XYZ file of C-alpha atoms in Angstrom:
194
model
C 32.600 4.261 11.022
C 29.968 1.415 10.037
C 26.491 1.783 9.948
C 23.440 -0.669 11.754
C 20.101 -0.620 11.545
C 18.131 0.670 14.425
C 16.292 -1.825 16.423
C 13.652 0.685 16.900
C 12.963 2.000 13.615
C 15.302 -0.102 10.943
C 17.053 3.232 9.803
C 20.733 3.216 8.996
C 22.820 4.752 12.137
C 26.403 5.395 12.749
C 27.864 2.701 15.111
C 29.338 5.958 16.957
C 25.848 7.640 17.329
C 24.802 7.605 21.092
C 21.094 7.716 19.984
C 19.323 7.134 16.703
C 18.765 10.556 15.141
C 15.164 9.065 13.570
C 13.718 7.882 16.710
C 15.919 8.844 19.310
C 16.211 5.019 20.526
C 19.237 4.831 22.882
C 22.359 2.975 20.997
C 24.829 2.033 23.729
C 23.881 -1.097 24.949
C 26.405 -0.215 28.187
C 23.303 1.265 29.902
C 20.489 -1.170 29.012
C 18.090 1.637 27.886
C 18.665 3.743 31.172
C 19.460 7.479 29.968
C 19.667 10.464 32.371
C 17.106 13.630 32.220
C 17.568 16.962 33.356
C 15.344 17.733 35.484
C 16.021 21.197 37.124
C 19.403 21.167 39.251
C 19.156 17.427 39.459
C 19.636 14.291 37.369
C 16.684 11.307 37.606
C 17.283 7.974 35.914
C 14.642 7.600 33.692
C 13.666 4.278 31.956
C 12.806 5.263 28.061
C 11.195 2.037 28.122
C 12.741 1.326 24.901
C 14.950 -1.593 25.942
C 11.847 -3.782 25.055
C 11.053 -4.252 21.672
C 7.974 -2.406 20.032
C 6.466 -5.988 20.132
C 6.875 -6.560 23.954
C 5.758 -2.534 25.156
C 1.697 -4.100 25.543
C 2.821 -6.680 27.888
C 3.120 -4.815 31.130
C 0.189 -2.371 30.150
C -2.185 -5.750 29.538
C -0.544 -6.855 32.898
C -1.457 -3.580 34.879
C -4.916 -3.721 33.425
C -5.548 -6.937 34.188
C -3.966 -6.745 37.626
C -6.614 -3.564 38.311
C -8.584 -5.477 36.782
C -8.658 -8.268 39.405
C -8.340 -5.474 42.305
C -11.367 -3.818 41.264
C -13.170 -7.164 40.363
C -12.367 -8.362 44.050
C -14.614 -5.284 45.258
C -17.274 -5.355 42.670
C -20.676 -7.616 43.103
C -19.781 -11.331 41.988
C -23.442 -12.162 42.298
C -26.910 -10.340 41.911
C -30.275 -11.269 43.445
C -33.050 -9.939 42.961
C -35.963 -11.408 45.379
C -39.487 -9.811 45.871
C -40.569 -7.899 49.017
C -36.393 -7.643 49.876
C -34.890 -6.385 46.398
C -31.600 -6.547 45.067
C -29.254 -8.046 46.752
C -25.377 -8.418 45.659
C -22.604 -9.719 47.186
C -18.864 -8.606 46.558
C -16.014 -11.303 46.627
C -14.848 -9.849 49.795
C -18.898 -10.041 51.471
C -19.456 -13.927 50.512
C -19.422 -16.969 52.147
C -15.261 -18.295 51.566
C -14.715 -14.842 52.241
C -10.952 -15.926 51.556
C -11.260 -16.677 47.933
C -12.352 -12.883 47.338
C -9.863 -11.947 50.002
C -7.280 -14.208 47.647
C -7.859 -12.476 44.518
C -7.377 -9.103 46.477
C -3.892 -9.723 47.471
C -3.311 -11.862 44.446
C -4.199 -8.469 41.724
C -2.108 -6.267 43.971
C 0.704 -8.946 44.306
C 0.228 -9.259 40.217
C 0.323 -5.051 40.558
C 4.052 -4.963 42.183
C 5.092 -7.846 39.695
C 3.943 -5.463 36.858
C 5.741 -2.671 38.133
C 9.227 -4.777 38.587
C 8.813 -5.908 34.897
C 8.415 -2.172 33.751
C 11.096 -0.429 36.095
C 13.583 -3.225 35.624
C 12.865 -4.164 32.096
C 12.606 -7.550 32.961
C 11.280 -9.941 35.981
C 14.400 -12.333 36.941
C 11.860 -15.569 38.024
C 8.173 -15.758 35.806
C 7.025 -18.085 37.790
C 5.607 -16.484 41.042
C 3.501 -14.624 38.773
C 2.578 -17.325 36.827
C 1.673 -19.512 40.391
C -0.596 -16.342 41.185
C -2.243 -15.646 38.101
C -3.192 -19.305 37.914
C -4.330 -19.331 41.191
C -6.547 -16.438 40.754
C -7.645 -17.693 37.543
C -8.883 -20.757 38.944
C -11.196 -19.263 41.855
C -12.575 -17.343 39.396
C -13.297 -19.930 37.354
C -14.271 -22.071 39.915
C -17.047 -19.170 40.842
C -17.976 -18.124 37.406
C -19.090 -21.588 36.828
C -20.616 -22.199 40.801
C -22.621 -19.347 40.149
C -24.045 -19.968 36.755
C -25.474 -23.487 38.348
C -27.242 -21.099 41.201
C -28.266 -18.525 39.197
C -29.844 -21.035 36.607
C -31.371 -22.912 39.835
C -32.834 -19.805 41.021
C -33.850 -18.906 38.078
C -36.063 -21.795 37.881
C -38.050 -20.347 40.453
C -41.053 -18.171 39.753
C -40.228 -15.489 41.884
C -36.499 -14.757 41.957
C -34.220 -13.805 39.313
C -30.263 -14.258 39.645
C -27.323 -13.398 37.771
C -23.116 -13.197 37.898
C -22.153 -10.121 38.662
C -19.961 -7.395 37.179
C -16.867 -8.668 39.786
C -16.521 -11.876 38.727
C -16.510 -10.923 35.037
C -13.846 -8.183 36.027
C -11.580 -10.711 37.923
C -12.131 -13.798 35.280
C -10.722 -11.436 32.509
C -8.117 -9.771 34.017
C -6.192 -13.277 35.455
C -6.849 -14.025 31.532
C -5.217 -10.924 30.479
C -2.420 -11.503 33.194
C -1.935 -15.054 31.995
C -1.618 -13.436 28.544
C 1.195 -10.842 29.580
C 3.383 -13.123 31.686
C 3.067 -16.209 28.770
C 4.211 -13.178 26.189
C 7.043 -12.018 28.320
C 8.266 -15.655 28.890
C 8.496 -15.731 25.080
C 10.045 -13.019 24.086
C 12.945 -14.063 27.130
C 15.985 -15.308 24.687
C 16.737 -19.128 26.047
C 18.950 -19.465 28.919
């Protein structure tokens, strides 16, 4: 009998032991962090999620949020108006003019959603780069709007009489492709080289 050093914790650990006794951190490496649970007459797989390293566990929570992030953003007033004798007007990325670009970053945070839950429930995504392609893509309408929209709201602005500003859904959408871009660049890093 030899003993390692947990990955999990760094405490000493038989080779023999199953688990660690300290943290419980799965030692076989035969089931790639997959350990069953009972759960009433039946058995469900459960993924202990400790197959990543404590270093990698943020990446697919920033992911998710940033993926709901962009979802929510999508819905969410990506400009505010406010003109006399009519009021307040906003419009959602879904209710402006290139209705697709709103309509992109829709499909494009719940796309980033099901990549999110591959990387958690398989412990790994085999190709980074579709999520990559979308997360840039998002990223860029947003940018492309965040900085559209400060030139009208400033031009409006200039007016006496109306008063213009970005709204909360462009903001939401702008920093969750950022936080997206963030989690798929940290997961790409931690990958060993093939």
């Amino acid at each position: 009998m030899a003993l390692i050093r947990c990955p999990e914790c760094g405490k000493e650990v038989s080779n023999r032991a199953p688990a660690c006794p300290h943290c419980g951190y799965p030692m076989d490496a035969s089931d790639s962090g997959r350990t069953l649970v009972a759960a009433g007459k039946r058995e469900l797989a459960v993924d202990i999620g400790r197959s990543r390293g404590r270093a990698q566990r943020w990446v697919p929570w920033l992911m998710a949020a940033g993926s709901g992030a962009i979802v929510v953003g999508s819905f969410l007033p990506w400009v505010e108006a406010t003109i006399p004798l009519i009021g307040t007007v906003t419009v959602s990325g879904l209710d402006g003019d290139p209705v697709g670009d709103g309509l992109f970053a829709l499909v494009g945070g719940l796309a980033l959603v099901l990549f999110t839950f591959e990387i958690v429930i398989n412990a790994s995504l085999k190709r980074l780069w579709p999520p990559l392609l979308v997360t840039l893509g998002v990223l860029g309408i947003a940018a492309y709007h965040f900085v559209n929209l400060g030139d009208a709201a400033v031009d409006v602005n200039s007016s006496e009489f109306a008063f213009a500003s970005r709204g909360p859904g462009i903001w939401f959408v702008l920093v969750g492709a950022g936080a997206v871009l963030i989690g798929v660049l940290a997961e790409a890093g931690a990958r060993p080289p093939a």
